[in-house]
Tab-separated table of C-alpha atoms in Angstrom:
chain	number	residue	atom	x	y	z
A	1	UNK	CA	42.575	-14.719	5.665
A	2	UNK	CA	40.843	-15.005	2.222
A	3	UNK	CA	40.647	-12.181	-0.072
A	4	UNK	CA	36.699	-12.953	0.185
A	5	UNK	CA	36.590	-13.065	3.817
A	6	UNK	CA	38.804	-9.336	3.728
A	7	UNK	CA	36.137	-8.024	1.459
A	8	UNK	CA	33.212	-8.577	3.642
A	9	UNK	CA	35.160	-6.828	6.693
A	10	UNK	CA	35.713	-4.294	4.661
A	11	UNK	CA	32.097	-3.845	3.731
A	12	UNK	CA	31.028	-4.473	6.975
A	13	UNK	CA	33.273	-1.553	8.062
A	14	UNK	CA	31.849	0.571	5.604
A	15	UNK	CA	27.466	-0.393	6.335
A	16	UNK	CA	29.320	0.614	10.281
A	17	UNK	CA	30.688	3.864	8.891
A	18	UNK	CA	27.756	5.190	7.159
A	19	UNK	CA	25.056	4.022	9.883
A	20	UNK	CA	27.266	5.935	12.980
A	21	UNK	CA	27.105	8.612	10.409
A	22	UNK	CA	23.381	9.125	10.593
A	23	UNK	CA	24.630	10.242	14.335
A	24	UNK	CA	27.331	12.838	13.158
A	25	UNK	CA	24.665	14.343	10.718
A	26	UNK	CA	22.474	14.846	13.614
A	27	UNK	CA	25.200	15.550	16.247
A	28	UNK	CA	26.023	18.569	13.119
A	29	UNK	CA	22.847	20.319	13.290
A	30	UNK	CA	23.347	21.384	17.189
A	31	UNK	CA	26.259	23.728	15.250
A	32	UNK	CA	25.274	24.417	11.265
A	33	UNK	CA	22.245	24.796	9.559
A	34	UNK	CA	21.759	22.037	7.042
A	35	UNK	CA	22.803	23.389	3.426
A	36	UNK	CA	25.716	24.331	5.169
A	37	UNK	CA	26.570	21.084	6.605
A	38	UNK	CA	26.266	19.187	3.124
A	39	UNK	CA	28.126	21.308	1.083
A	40	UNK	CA	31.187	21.927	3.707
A	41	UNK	CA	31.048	17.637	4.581
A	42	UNK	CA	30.620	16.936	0.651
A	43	UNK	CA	33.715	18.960	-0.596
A	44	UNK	CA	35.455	17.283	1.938
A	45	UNK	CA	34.265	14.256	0.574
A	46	UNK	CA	35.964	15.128	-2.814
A	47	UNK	CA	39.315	16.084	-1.971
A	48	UNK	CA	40.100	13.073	0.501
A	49	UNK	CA	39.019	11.188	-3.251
A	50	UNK	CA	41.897	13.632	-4.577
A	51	UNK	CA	45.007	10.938	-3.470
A	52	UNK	CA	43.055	8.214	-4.138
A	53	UNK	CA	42.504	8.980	-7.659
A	54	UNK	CA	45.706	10.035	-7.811
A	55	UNK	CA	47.251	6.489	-7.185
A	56	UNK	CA	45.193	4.634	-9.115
A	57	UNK	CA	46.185	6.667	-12.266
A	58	UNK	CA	49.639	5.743	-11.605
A	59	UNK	CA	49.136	2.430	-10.811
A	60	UNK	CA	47.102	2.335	-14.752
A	61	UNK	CA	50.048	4.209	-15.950
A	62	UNK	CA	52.536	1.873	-14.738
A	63	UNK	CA	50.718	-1.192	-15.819
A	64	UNK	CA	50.372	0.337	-19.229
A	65	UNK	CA	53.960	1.277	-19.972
A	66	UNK	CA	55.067	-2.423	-20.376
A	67	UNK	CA	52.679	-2.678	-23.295
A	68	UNK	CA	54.979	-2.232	-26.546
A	69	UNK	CA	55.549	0.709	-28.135
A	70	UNK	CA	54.761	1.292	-31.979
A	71	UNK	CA	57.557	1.125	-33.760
A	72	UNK	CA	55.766	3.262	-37.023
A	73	UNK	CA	55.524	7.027	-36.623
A	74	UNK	CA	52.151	6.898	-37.818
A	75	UNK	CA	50.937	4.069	-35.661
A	76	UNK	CA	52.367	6.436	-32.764
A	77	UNK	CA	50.357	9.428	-34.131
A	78	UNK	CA	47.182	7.779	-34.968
A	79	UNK	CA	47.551	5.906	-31.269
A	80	UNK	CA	47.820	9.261	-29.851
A	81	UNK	CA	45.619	10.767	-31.548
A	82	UNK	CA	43.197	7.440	-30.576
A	83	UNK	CA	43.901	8.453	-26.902
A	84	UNK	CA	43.612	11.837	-26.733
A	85	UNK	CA	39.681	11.374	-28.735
A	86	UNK	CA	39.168	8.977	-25.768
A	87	UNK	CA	40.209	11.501	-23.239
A	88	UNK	CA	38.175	13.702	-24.422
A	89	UNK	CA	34.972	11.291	-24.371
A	90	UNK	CA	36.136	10.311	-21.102
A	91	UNK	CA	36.017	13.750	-19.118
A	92	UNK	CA	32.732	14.691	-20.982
A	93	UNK	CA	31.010	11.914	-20.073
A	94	UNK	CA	32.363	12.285	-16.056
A	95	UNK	CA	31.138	16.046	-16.147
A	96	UNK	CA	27.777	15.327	-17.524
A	97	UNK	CA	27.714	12.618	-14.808
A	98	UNK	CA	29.400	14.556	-12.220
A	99	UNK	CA	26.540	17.360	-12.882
A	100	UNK	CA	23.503	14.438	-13.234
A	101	UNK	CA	25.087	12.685	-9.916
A	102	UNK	CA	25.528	15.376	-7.709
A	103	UNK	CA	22.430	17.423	-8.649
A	104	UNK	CA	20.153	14.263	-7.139
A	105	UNK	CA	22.433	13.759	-4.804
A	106	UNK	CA	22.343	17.228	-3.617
A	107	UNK	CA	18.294	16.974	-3.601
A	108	UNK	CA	18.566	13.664	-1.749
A	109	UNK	CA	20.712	14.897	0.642
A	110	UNK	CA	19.292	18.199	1.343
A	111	UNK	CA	16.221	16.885	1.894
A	112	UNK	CA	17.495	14.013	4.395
A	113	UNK	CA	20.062	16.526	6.307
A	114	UNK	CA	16.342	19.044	6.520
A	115	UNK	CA	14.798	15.915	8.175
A	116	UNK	CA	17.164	15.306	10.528
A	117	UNK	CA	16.803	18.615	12.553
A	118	UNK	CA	13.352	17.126	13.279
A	119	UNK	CA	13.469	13.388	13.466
A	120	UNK	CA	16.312	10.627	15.090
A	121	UNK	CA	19.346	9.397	13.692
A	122	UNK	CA	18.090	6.108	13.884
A	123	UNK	CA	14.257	6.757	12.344
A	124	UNK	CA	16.179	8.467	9.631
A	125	UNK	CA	18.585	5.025	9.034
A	126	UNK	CA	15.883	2.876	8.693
A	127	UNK	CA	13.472	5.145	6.300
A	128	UNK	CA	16.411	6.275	3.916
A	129	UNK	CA	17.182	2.508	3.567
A	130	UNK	CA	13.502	2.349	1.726
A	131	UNK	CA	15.353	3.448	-1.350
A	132	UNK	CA	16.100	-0.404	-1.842
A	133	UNK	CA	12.807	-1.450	-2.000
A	134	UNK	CA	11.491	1.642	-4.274
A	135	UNK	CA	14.489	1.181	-6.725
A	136	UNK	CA	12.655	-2.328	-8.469
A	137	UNK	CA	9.763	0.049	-8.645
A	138	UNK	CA	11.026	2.930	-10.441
A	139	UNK	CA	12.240	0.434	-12.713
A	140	UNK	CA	9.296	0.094	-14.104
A	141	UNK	CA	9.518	3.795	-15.852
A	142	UNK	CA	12.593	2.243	-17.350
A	143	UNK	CA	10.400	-0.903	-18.458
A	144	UNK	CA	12.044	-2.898	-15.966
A	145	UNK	CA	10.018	-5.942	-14.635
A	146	UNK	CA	8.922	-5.472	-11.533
A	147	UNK	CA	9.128	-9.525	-9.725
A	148	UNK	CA	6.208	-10.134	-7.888
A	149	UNK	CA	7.791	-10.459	-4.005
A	150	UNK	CA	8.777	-7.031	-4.828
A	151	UNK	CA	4.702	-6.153	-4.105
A	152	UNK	CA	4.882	-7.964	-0.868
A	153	UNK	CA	8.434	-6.494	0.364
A	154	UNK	CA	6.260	-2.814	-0.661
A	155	UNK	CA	3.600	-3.892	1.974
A	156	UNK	CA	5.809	-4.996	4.449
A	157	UNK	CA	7.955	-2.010	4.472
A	158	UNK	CA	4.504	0.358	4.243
A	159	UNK	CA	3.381	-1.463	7.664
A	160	UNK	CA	6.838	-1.378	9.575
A	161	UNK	CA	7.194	2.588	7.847
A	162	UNK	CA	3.445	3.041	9.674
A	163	UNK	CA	4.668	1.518	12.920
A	164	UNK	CA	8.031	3.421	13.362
A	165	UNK	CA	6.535	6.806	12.360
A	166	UNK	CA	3.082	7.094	13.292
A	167	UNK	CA	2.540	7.085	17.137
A	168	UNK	CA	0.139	4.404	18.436
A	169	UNK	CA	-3.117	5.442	18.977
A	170	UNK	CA	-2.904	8.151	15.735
A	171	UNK	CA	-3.818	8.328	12.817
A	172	UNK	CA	-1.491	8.708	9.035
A	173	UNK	CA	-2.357	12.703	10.663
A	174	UNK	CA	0.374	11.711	12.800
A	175	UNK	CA	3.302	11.462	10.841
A	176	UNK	CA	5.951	14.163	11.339
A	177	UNK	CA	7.130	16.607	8.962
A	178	UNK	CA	10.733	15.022	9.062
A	179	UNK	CA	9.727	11.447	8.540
A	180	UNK	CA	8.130	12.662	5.411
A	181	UNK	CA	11.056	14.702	4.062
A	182	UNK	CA	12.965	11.409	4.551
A	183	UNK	CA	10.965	8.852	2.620
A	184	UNK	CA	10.933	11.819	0.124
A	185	UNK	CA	14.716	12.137	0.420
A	186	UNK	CA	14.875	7.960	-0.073
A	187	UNK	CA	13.150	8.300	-3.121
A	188	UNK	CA	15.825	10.836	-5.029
A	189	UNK	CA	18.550	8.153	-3.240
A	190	UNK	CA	16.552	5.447	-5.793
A	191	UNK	CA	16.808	7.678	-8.388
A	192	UNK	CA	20.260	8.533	-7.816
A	193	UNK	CA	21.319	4.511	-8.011
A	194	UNK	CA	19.251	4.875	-11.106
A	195	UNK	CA	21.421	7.826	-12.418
A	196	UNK	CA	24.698	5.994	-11.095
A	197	UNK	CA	24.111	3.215	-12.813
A	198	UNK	CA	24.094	4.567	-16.139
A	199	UNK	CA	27.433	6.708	-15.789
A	200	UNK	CA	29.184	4.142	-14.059
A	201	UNK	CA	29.702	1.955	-17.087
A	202	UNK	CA	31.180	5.176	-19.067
A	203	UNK	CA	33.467	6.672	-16.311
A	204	UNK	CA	35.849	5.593	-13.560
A	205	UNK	CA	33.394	5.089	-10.404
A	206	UNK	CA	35.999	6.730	-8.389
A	207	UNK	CA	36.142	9.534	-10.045
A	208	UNK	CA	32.609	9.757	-10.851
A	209	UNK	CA	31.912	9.807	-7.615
A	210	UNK	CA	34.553	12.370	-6.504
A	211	UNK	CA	32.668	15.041	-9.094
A	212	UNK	CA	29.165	14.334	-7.960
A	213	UNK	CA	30.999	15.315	-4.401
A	214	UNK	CA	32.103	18.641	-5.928
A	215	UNK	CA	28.829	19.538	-7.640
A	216	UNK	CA	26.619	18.538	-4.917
A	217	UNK	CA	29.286	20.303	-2.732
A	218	UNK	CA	29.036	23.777	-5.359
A	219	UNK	CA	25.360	23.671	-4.949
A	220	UNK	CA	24.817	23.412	-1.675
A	221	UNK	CA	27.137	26.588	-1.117
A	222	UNK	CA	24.382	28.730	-3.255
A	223	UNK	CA	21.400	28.024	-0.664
A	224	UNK	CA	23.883	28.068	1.888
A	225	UNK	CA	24.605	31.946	1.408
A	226	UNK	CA	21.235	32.773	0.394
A	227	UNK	CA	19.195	31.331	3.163
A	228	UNK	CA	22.038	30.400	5.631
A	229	UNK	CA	23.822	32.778	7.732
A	230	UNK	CA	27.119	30.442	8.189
A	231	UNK	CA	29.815	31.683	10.281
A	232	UNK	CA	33.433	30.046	10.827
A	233	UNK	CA	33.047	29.592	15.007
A	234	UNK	CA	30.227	27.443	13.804
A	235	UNK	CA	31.495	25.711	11.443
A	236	UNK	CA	35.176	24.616	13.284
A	237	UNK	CA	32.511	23.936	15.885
A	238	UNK	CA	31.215	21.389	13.972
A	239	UNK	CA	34.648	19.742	12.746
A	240	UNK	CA	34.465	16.641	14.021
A	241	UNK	CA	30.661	15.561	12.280
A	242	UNK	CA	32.023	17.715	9.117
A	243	UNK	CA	35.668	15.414	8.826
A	244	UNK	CA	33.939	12.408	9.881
A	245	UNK	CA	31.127	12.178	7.385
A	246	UNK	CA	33.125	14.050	5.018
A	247	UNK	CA	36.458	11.706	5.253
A	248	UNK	CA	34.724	8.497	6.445
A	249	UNK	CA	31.404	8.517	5.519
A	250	UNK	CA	32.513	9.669	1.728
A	251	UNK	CA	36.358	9.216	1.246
A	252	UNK	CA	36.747	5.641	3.280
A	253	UNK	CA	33.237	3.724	2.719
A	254	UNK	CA	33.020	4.982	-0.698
A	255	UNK	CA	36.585	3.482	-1.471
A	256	UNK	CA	36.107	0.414	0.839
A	257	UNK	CA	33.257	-0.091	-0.930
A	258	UNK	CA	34.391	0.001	-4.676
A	259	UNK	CA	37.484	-2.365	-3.753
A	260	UNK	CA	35.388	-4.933	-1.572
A	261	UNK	CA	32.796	-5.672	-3.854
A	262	UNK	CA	35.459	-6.711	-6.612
A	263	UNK	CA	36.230	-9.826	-4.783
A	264	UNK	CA	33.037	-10.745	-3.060
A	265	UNK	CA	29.677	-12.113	-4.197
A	266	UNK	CA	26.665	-9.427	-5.121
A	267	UNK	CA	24.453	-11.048	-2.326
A	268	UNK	CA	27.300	-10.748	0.446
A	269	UNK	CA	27.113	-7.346	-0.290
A	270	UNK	CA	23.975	-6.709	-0.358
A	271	UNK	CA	22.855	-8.383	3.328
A	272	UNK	CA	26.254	-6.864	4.345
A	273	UNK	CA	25.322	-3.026	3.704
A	274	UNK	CA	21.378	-3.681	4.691
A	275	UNK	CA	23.032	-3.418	7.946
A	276	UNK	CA	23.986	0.316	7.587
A	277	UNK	CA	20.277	0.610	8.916
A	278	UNK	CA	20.769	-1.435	12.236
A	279	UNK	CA	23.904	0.667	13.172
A	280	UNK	CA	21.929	3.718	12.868
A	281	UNK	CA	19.837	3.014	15.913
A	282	UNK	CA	22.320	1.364	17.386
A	283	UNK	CA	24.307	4.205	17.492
A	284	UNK	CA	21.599	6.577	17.629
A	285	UNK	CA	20.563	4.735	21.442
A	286	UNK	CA	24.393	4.609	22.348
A	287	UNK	CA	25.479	8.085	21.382
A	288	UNK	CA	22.340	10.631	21.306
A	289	UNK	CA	20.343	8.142	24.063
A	290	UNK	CA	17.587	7.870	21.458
A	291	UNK	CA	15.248	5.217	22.517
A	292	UNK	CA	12.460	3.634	20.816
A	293	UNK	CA	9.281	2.226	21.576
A	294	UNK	CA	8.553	-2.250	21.250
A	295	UNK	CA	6.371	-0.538	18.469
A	296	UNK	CA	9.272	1.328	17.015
A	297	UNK	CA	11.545	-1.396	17.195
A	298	UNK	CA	8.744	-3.903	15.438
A	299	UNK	CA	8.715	-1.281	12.778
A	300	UNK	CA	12.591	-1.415	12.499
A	301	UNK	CA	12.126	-5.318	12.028
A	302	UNK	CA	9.460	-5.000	9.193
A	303	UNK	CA	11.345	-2.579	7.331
A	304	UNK	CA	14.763	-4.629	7.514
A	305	UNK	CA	12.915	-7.649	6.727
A	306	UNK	CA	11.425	-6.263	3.813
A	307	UNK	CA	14.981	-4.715	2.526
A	308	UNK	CA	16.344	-7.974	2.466
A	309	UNK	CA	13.898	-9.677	1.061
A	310	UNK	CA	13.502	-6.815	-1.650
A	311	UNK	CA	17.521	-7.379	-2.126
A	312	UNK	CA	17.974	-11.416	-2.043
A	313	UNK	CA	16.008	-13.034	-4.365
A	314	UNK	CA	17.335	-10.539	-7.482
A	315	UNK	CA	21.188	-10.891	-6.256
A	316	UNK	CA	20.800	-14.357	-6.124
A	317	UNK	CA	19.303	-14.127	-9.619
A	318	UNK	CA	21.976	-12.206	-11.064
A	319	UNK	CA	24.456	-14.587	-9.971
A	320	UNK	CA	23.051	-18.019	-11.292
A	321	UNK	CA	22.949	-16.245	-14.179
């Protein structure tokens, strides 16, 4: 089997992951209330990065001790003293990211986890993958050019949003509170590519994404006491949608995710985690019997075909060039 070919398992495995997880976030709210759900599942989330991190920096380690050694004292000090400015650099740039990350994130994921004591798993799969479409058109704040099938994926996605959420016969009156807290909650996930993008280039995306974990984790502990009345029969309760978003949904997919798309072409990737969406309902009908409507599911194929087209034209861009 091909490296290539092992990559797009692996990111198949991970768009399977976090769609079934749309169910566990659901399945969680029969137990905890939502701020307490994120912030448990999210700390989680950060210390299964803990080992990862852990071998990696001695995997860099390693590689770097064959590099010669300076044989000058003063080389050796002014190397060390090279290093230790660039460690510095390093961890301030991965808290200010760690506290620009997680703070979206936390908003983002508040506001989606809110929703989803409301609304289905697999409604909430399908509108939280809207963020790809709306991310071209934030861009424009960022004077980003804004291609012009990007217009038409934003009416396509507006009439599958109307068909899946608005029940027929009803007017936009008819929208529920939920699905609105979700397309709010996909456009803080936009954002929050937005905000990952930048830090990325300055940190280690593992770790980077193992502090916006903790933060997002921190602050969702401070509404969770103030608003929350949390209890620990709840919460062991809850264990298995707490380890399995929390392990898979963060630790594994994250992880799967970094190493896959090393080795495999941007617009693989893309199509490949578009289908995080489609497992949603999937599992959503298999697990929580949530069934949709032929109008529903027409909405469902709007919205997907819009994401893709949103995605495939740019990746395919990117790589010619």
């Amino acid at each position: 089997m091909s490296l290539k070919t092992r990559s797009n398992i692996m990111l198949f495995i991970t768009a399977l992951i976090w769609g079934t997880a749309f169910v566990a976030q659901k399945s969680g709210m029969d137990y905890v209330e939502p701020f307490t759900f994120n912030g448990i599942r999210t700390l989680i989330g950060a210390a299964v990065l803990t080992p990862v991190i852990i071998v990696m920096d001695k995997q860099k380690k390693n590689s770097g001790s064959a590099e010669p050694e300076h044989t000058a004292d003063n080389c050796a000090e002014t190397g060390n003293g090279s290093q230790t400015a660039a460690g510095r650099s390093e961890k301030k740039w991965l808290l200010l990211g760690g506290l620009c990350c997680g703070t979206v994130l936390f908003i983002g994921g508040s506001l989606q986890q809110v929703a989803l004591q409301t609304t289905s798993a697999g409604k909430a799969g399908f509108i939280t993958a809207i963020y790809i479409v709306l991310v071209p058109i934030l861009g424009v704040f960022i004077k980003r050019k804004i291609r012009p099938v990007i217009w038409g994926c934003v009416v396509v996605s507006a009439v599958g949003l109307f068909l899946l959420c608005v029940p027929k016969g009803e007017s936009f009156g008819g929208i529920g509170f939920g699905e609105i807290l979700l397309f709010i909650s996909s456009i803080w996930f936009a954002v929050h590519l937005f905000v990952i993008d930048y830090f990325v280039t300055k940190v280690d995306g593992v770790k980077l994404s193992q502090m916006q974990f903790l933060v997002c984790g921190l602050i969702s502990l401070v509404p969770m006491f103030l608003f929350e009345s949390p209890s620990i029969s709840a919460i062991i309760s809850c264990w298995f949608p707490l380890l399995y978003t929390g392990v898979f949904s963060q630790g594994v997919a994250y992880t799967f995710q970094v190493v896959a798309q090393k080795h495999t072409d941007p617009t693989s990737a893309s199509l490949i985690m578009s289908l995080e969406s489609v497992f949603s309902v999937i599992a959503g009908a298999i697990i929580l019997n949530e069934m949709m409507s032929g109008r529903e599911i027409l909405g469902c194929v709007l919205m997907f075909a819009a994401i893709i087209a949103a995605q495939l034209p740019e990746k395919a861009r990117e790589e010619i060039v």
